[in-house]
Coordinates of C-alpha atoms and ligand atoms in Angstrom, one line a residue:
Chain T
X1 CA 75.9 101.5 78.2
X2 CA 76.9 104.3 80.4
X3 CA 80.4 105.2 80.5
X4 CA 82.9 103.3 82.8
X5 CA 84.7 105.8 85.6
X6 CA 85.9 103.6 88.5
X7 CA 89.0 101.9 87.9
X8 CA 87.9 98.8 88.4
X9 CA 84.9 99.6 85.4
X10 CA 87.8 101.0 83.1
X11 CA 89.8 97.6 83.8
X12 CA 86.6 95.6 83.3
X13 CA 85.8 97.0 80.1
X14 CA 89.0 97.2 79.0
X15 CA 89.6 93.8 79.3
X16 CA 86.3 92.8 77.7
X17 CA 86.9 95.2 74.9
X18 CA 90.0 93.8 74.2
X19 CA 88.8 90.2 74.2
X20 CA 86.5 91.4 71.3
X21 CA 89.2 93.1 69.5
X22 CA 87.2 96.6 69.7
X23 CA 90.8 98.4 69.1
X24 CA 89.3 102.1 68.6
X25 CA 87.2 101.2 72.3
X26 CA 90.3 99.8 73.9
X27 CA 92.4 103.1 72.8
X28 CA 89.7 105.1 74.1
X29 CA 89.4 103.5 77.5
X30 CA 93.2 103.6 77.8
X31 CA 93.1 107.1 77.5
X32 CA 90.5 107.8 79.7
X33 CA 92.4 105.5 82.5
X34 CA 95.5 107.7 82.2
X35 CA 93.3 111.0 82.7
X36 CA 92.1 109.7 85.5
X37 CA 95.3 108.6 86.9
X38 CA 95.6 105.2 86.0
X39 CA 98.9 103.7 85.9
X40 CA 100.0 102.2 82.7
X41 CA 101.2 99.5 84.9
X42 CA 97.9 99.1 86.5
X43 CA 95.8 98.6 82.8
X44 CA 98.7 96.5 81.3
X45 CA 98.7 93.8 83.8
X46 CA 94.9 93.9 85.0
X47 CA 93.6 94.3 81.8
X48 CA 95.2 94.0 78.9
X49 CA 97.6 91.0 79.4
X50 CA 95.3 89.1 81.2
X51 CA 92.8 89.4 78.4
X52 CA 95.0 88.2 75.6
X53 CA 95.6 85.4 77.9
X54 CA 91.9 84.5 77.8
X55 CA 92.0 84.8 74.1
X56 CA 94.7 82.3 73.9
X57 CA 93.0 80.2 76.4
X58 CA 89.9 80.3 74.1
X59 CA 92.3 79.6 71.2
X60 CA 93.4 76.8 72.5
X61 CA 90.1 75.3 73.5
X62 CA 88.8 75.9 69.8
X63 CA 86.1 78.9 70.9
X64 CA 88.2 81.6 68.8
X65 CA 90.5 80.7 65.6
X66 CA 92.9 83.2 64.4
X67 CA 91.1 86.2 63.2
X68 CA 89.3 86.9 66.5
X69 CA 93.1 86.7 67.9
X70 CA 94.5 88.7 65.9
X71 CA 91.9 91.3 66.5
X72 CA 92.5 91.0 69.9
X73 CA 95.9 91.4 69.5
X74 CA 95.3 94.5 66.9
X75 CA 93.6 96.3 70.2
X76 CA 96.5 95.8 72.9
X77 CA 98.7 97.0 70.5
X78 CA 96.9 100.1 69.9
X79 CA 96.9 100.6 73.2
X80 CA 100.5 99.2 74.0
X81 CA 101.4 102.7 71.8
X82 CA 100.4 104.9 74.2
X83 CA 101.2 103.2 76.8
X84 CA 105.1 102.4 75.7
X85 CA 106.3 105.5 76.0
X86 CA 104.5 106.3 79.2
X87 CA 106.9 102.8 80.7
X88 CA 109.8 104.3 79.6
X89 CA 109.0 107.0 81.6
X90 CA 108.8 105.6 85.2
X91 CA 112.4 104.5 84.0
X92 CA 111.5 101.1 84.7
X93 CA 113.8 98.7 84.4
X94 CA 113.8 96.8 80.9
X95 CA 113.2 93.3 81.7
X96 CA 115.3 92.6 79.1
X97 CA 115.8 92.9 75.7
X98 CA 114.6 89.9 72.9
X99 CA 116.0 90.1 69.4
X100 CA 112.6 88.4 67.6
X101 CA 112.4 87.2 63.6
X102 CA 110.4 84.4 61.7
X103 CA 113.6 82.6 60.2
X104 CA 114.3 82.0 56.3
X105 CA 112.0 80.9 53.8
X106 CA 109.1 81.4 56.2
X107 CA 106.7 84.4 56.2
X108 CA 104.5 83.3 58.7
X109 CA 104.2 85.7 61.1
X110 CA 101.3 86.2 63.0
X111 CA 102.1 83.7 66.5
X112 CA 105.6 85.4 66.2
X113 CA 104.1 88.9 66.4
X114 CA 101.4 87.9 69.2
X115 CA 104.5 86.9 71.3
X116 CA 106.2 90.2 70.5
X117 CA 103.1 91.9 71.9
X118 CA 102.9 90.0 74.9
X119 CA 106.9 91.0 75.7
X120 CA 106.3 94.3 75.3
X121 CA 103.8 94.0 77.8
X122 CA 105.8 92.4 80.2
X123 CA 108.0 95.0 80.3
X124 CA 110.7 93.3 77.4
X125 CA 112.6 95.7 75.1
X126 CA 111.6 93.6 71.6
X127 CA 113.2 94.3 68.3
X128 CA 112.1 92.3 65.2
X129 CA 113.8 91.6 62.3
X130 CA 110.6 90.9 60.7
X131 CA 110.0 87.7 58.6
X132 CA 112.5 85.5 56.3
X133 CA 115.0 86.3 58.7
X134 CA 118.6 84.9 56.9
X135 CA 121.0 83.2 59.8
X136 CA 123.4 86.4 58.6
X137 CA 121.6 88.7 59.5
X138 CA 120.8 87.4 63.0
X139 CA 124.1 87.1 63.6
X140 CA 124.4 90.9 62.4
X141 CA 121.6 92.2 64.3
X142 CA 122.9 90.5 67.9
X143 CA 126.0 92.4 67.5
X144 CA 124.6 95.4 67.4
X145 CA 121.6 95.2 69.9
X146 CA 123.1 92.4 72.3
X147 CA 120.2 91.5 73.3
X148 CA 119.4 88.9 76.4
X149 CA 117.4 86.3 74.2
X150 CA 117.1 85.9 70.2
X151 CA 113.7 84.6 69.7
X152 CA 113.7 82.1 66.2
X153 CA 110.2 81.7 64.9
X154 CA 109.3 79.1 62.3
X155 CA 106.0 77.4 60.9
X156 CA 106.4 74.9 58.1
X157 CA 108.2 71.6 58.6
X158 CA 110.5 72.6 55.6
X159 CA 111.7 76.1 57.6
X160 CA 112.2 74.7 60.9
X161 CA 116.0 73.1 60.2
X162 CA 116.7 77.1 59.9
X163 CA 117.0 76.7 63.6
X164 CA 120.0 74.6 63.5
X165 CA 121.5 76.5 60.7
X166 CA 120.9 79.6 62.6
X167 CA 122.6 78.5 66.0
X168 CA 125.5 77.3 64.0
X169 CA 125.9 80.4 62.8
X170 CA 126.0 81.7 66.1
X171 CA 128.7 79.2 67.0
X172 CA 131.2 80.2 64.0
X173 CA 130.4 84.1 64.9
X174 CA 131.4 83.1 68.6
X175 CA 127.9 84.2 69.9
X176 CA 126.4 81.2 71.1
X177 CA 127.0 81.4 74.6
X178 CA 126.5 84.9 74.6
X179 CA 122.6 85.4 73.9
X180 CA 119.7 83.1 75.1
X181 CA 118.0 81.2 71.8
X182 CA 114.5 80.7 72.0
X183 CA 112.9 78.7 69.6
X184 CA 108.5 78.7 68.6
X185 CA 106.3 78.1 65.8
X186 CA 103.0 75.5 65.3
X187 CA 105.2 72.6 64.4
X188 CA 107.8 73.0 66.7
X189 CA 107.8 70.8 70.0
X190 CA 110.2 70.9 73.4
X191 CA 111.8 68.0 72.0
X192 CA 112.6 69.4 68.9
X193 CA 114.1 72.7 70.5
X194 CA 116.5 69.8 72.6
X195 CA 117.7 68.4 69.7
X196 CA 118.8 71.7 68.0
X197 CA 120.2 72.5 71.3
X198 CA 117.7 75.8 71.9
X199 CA 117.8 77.1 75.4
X200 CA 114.0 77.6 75.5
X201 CA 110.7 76.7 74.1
X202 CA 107.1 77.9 74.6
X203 CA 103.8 77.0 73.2
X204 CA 102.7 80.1 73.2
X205 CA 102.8 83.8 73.8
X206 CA 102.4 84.0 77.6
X207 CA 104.4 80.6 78.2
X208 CA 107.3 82.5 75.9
X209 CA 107.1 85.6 78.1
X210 CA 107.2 83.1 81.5
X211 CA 110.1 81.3 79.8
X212 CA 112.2 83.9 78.8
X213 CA 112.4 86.1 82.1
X214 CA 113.3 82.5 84.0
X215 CA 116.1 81.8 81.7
X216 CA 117.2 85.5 81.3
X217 CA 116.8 85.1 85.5
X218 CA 119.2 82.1 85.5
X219 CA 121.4 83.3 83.6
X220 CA 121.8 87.1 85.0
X221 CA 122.4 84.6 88.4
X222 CA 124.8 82.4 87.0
X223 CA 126.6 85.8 86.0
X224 CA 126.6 87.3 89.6
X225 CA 128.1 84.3 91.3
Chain I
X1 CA 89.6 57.6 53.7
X2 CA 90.3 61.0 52.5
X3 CA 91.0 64.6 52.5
X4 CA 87.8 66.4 51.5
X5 CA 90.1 68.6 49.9
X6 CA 90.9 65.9 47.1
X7 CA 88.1 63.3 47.7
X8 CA 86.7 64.4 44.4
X9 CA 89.8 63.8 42.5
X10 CA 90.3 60.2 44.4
X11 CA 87.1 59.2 43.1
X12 CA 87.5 60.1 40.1
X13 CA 91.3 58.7 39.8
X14 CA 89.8 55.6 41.5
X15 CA 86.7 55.6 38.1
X16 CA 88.7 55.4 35.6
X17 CA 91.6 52.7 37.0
X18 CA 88.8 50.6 38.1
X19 CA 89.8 50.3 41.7
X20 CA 87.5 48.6 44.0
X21 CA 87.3 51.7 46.5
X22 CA 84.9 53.5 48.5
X23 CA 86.1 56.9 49.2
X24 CA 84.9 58.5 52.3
X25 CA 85.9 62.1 53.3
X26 CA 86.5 64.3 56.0
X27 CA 85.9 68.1 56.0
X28 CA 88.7 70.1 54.5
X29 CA 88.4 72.7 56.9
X30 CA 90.3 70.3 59.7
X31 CA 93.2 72.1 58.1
X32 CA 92.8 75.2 60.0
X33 CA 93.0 73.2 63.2
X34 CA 95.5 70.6 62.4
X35 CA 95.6 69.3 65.7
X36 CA 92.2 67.8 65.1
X37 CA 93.2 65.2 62.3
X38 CA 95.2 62.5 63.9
X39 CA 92.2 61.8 66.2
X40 CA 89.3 61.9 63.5
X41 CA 90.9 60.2 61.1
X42 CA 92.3 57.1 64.0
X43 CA 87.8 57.3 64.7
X44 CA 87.0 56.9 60.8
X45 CA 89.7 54.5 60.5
X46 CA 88.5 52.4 63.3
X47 CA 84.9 52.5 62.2
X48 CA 85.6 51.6 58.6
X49 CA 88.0 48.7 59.6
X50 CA 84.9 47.3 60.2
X51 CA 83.6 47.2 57.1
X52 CA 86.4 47.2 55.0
X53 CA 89.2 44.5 53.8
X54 CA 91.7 47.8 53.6
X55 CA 91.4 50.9 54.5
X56 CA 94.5 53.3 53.7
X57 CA 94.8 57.3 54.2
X58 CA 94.6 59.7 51.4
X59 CA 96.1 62.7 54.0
X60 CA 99.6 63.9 53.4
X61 CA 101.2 65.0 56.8
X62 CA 98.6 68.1 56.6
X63 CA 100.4 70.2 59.2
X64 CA 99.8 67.4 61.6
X65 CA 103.6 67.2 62.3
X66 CA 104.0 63.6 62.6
X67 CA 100.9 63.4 64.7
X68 CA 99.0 61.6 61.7
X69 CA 102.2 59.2 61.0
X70 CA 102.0 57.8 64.9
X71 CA 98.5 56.9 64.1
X72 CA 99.2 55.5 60.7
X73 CA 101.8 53.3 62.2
X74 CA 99.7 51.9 65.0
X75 CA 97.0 51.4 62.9
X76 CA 98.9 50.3 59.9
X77 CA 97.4 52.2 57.1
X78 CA 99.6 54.0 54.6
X79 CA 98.8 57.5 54.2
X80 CA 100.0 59.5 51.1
X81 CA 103.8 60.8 51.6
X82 CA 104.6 64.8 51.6
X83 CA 103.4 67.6 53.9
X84 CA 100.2 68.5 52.0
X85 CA 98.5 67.9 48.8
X86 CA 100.6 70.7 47.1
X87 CA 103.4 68.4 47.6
X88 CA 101.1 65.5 46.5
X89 CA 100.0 67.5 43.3
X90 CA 103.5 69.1 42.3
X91 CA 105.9 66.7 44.0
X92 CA 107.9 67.8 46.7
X93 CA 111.0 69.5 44.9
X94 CA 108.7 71.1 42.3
X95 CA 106.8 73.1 45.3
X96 CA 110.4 73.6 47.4
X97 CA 111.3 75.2 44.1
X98 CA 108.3 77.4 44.0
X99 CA 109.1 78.9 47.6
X100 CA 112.6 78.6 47.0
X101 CA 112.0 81.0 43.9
X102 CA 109.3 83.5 45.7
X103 CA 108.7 82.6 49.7
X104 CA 106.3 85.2 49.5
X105 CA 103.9 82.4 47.5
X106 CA 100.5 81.7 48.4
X107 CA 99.7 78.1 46.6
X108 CA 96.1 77.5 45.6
X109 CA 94.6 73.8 44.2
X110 CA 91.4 73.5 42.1
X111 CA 89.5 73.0 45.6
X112 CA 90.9 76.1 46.7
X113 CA 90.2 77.8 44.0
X114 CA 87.1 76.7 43.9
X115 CA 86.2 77.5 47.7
X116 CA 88.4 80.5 48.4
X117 CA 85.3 81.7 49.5
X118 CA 84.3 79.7 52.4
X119 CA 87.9 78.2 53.3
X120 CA 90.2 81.1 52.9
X121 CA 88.1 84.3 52.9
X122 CA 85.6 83.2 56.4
X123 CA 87.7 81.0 57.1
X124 CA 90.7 83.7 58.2
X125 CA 87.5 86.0 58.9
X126 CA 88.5 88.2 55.9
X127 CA 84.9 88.6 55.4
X128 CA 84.4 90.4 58.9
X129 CA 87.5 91.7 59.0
X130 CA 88.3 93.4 56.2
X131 CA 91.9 95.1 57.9
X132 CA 93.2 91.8 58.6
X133 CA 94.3 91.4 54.9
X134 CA 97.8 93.5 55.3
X135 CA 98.4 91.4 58.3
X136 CA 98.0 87.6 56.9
X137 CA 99.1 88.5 53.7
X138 CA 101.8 91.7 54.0
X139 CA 104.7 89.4 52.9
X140 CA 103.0 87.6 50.2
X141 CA 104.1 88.3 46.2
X142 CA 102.1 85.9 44.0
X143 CA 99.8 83.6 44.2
X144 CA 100.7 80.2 42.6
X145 CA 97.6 77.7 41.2
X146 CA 98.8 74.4 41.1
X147 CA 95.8 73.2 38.7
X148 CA 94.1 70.4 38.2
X149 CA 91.3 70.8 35.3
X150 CA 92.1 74.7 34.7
X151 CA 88.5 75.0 33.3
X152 CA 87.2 78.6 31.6
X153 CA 85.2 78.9 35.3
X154 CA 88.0 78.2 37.2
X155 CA 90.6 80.6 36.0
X156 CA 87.8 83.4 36.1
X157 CA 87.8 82.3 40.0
X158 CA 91.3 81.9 40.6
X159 CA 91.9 85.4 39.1
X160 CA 89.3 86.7 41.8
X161 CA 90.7 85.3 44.2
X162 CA 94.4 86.5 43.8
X163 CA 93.1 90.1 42.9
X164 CA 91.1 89.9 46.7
X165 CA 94.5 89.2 48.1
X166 CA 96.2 91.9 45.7
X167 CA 98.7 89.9 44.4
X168 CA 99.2 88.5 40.7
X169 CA 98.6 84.9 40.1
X170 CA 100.8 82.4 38.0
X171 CA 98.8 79.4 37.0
X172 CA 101.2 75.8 36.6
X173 CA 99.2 73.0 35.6
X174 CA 100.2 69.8 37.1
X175 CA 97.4 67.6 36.4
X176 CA 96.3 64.6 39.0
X177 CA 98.8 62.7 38.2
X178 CA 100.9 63.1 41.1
X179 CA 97.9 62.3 43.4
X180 CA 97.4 59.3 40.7
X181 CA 101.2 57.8 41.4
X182 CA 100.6 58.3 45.4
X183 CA 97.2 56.5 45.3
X184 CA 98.4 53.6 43.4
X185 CA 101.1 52.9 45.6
X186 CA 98.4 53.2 48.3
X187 CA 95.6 50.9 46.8
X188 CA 98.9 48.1 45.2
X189 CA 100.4 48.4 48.8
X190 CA 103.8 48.7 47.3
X191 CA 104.7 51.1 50.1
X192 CA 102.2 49.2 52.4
X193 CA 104.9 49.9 55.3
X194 CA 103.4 52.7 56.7
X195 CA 107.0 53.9 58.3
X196 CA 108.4 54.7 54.0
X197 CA 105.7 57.7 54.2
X198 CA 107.5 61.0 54.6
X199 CA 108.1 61.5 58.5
X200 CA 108.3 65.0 59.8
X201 CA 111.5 66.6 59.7
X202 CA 114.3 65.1 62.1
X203 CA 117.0 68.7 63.1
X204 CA 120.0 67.4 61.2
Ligands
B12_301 C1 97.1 81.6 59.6 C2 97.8 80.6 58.7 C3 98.4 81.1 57.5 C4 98.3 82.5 57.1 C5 99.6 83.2 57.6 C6 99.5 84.7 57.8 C7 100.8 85.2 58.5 N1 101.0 86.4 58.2 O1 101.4 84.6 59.3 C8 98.3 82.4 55.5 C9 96.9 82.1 55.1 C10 98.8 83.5 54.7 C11 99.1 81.0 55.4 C12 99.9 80.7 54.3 C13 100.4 79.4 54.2 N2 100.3 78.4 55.0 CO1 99.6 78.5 56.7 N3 98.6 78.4 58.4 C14 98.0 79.3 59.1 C15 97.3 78.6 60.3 C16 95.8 78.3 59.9 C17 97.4 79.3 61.6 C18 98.8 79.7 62.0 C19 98.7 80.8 63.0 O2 98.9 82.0 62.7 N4 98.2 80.5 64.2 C20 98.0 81.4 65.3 C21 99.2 81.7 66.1 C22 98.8 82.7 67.2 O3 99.6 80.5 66.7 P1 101.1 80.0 66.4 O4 101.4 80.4 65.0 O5 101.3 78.6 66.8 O6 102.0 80.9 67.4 C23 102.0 80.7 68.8 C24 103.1 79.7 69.2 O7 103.6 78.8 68.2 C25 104.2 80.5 69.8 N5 105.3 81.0 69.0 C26 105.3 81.4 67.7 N6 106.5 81.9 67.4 C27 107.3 81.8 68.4 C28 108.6 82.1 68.6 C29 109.3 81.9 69.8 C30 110.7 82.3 70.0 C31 108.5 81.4 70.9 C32 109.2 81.1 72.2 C33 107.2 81.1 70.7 C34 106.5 81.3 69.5 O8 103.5 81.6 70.4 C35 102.5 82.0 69.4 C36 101.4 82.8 70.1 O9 100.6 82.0 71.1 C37 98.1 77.2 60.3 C38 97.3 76.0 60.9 C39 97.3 76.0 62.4 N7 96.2 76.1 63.0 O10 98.4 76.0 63.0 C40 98.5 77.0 58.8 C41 99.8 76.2 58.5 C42 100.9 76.6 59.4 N8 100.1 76.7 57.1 C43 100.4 75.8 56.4 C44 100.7 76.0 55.0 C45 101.0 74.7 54.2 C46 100.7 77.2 54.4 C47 100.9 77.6 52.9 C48 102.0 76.8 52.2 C49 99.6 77.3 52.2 C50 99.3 77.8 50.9 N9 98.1 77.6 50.4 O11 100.2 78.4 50.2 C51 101.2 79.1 53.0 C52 102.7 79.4 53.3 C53 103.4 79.9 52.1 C54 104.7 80.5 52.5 N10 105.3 81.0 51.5 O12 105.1 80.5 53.7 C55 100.5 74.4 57.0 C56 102.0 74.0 57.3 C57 102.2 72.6 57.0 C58 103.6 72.1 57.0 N11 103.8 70.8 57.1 O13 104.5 72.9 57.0 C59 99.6 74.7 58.3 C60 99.9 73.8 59.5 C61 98.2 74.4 57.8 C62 98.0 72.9 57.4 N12 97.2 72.2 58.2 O14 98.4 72.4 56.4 N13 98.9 80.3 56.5

């Protein structure tokens, strides 16, 4: 295969390359778009996010299971790297910031770090807290970053009440109304994130990345009024 | 109708109490796409209603999330209460315990044991991917097998498979019995209401 030198072949293969999950290919061709003037902004959301949309498109369908998405995700972010640093450059504008962690008890963590990836993409400033996140140390962690949206991430039926005991700790710290709480996992259903009284759902990465600029939207309008 | 993870120890719990049962499985594997077991179990269901006087459901909630209860209820079958066959196996608390102790615990049964191989290993494409490892199992300290039979062949496999995932392996032997209780209750119909099955978790 000869070597791709438009930008339109770079985007092409580096969105097929990234639907493979070839990481060292997708860093390469990354590289190469920035020497030839590519914008990070240009392979990000032409390439690279829409590709690990097809992946969880084909997820969803049944064509890949999870190793071929994680993979996938493995290559963006090898690529999301070099390309972080080259964002905060062009002082763009943090979309916002999103305090993420898979909550007690649970160390699941793969969906939780997909969605990470997929913020960072879209422009989010993510921290995670990483997995068995205690309520405590949520609370701890969104006094010191403040962030927009606290992301709780949970994946067996016997971790997902953290949710609850989470937001109440929010309440008695007097942070509830300050931060948006988003709540995710395989068992966890619109319905459920009602009853806990969660601000947000999503069913996966790109819907959580869709949700949590509209609420973070609605909220910075509320403000402004 | 069963699991195929535990068909073989339903028949052989059915042998020797001399139920009249014909146990008919589905593949194990539907475990790794949960969403998938409501439906095929409603279609085997259907089918063998046919056929059958009583048909009940030897699936725990297997990650199903209540998906499996709605068609239990509809179709009025019991199915076997807890979230999975660990729960089945070591009873509820027991496991809670076990995670309570170490949430880093990865649980195995004799049928994992026995097909790490093809069910965990290909399964999570460990096999192609060797680099995936750190990130399934980064946060994992032991490995717990709830056994069954802990045969001489077994333990050599059950020791492979916990030094493929790194970790050290703690062996608690918990018989059939549990899945013997569950079934029984199944087969006598003393909780024929399908609704006294464990229901997925209301937020309280
Ligand atoms: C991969 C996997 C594992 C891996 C986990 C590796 C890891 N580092 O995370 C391994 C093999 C280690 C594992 C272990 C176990 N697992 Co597991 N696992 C799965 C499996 C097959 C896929 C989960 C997954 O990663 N999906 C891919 C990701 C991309 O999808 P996702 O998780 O849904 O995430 C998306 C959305 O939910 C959303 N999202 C996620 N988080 C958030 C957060 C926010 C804020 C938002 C908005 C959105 C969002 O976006 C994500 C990306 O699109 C599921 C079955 C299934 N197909 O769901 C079982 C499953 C979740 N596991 C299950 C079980 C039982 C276990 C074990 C107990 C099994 C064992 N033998 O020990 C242990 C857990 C022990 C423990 N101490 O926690 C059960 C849970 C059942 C239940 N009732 O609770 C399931 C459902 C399997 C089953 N059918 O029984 N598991």
């Amino acid at each position: 295969m000869s070597d791709p030198s438009t930008p339109q072949e770079i985007l092409r293969a580096l969105y097929d390359e990234t639907l493979v999950g070839n990481a060292p290919r997708v860093l390469e061709l990354t590289r190469t778009g920035l020497d030839s003037g590519m914008t990070p902004e240009s392979m990000l959301f032409e390439a690279l996010i829409p590709s690990l949309e097809e992946v969880g498109a084909r997820f969803e369908r049944g064509d890949f299971f999870v190793p071929e998405m994680l993979i996938a995700g493995r290559a963006m972010s090898g690529a999301l790297d070099v390309l972080r640093p080259l964002l905060a450059d062009t002082g763009a504008d943090s979309v916002g910031t999103f305090l993420m962690g898979t909550v007690k008890g649970d160390v699941h963590d793969i969906g939780k770090n997909l969605v990470n990836i997929m913020l960072e993409g879209a422009g989010f400033h993510v921290i995670d807290l990483g997995v068995q996140v205690a309520p405590e140390k949520f609370v701890a962690a969104i006094e010191e970053h403040r962030p927009d949206v606290v992301g709780f991430s949970a994946f067996l039926t016997t971790t997902m009440p953290m949710f609850k005991a989470n937001i109440n700790a929010l309440t008695k710290a007097g942070l509830r109304d300050q931060v948006i709480v988003m709540v995710g996992g395989a068992p966890v259903t619109q319905e459920y994130a009602d009853a806990v009284g969660a601000d947000g759902y999503a069913a996966d990465a790109s819907a959580a990345v869709k949700r949590a600029k509209e609420l973070i939207q609605r909220r910075r309008s509320a403000m402004t009024v | 109708m069963a699991c195929g993870a535990i068909a073989g120890h339903v028949t052989g719990i059915a042998a020797r109490n001399d139920w009249p049962v014909d146990v008919r499985a589905l593949p194990p594997l539907l475990h790794n796409r949960p969403d998938r077991i409501a439906g095929r179990v409603e279609d085997a269901v259907t089918e063998l209603r046919a056929r059958y006087a009583t048909v009940a459901v030897a699936f725990a909630d297997c990650g199903t999330y209540g998906a499996l209860d709605e068609v239990c209820a509809r179709l009025r079958v019991p199915r076997l209460r807890g979230a999975h066959c660990y729960d089945v196996f070591a009873g509820a608390s027991r496991l809670a315990e076990l995670l309570a102790q170490e949430p880093g615990t990865y649980v195995l049964t004799d049928f994992l044991v026995r097909s790490f191989r093809r069910a965990v290993v290909t399964e999570l494409g460990l096999d192609r991917f060797p680099q995936l490892r750190e990130d399934y199992f980064r946060h994992y300290r032991r490995v717990v097998w709830l056994a069954q039979y802990p045969t001489g062949p077994l333990h050599t496999a059950a020791r492979r498979a916990a030094e493929f995932l790194g970790l050290p392996l703690e062996v608690v032997t918990v018989g059939d019995q549990g899945l013997e209780r569950e079934l029984r209750a199944l087969v006598t119909g003393w909780s024929a209401d399908p609704g006294a099955s464990a229901r997925s978790p209301r937020p309280g």
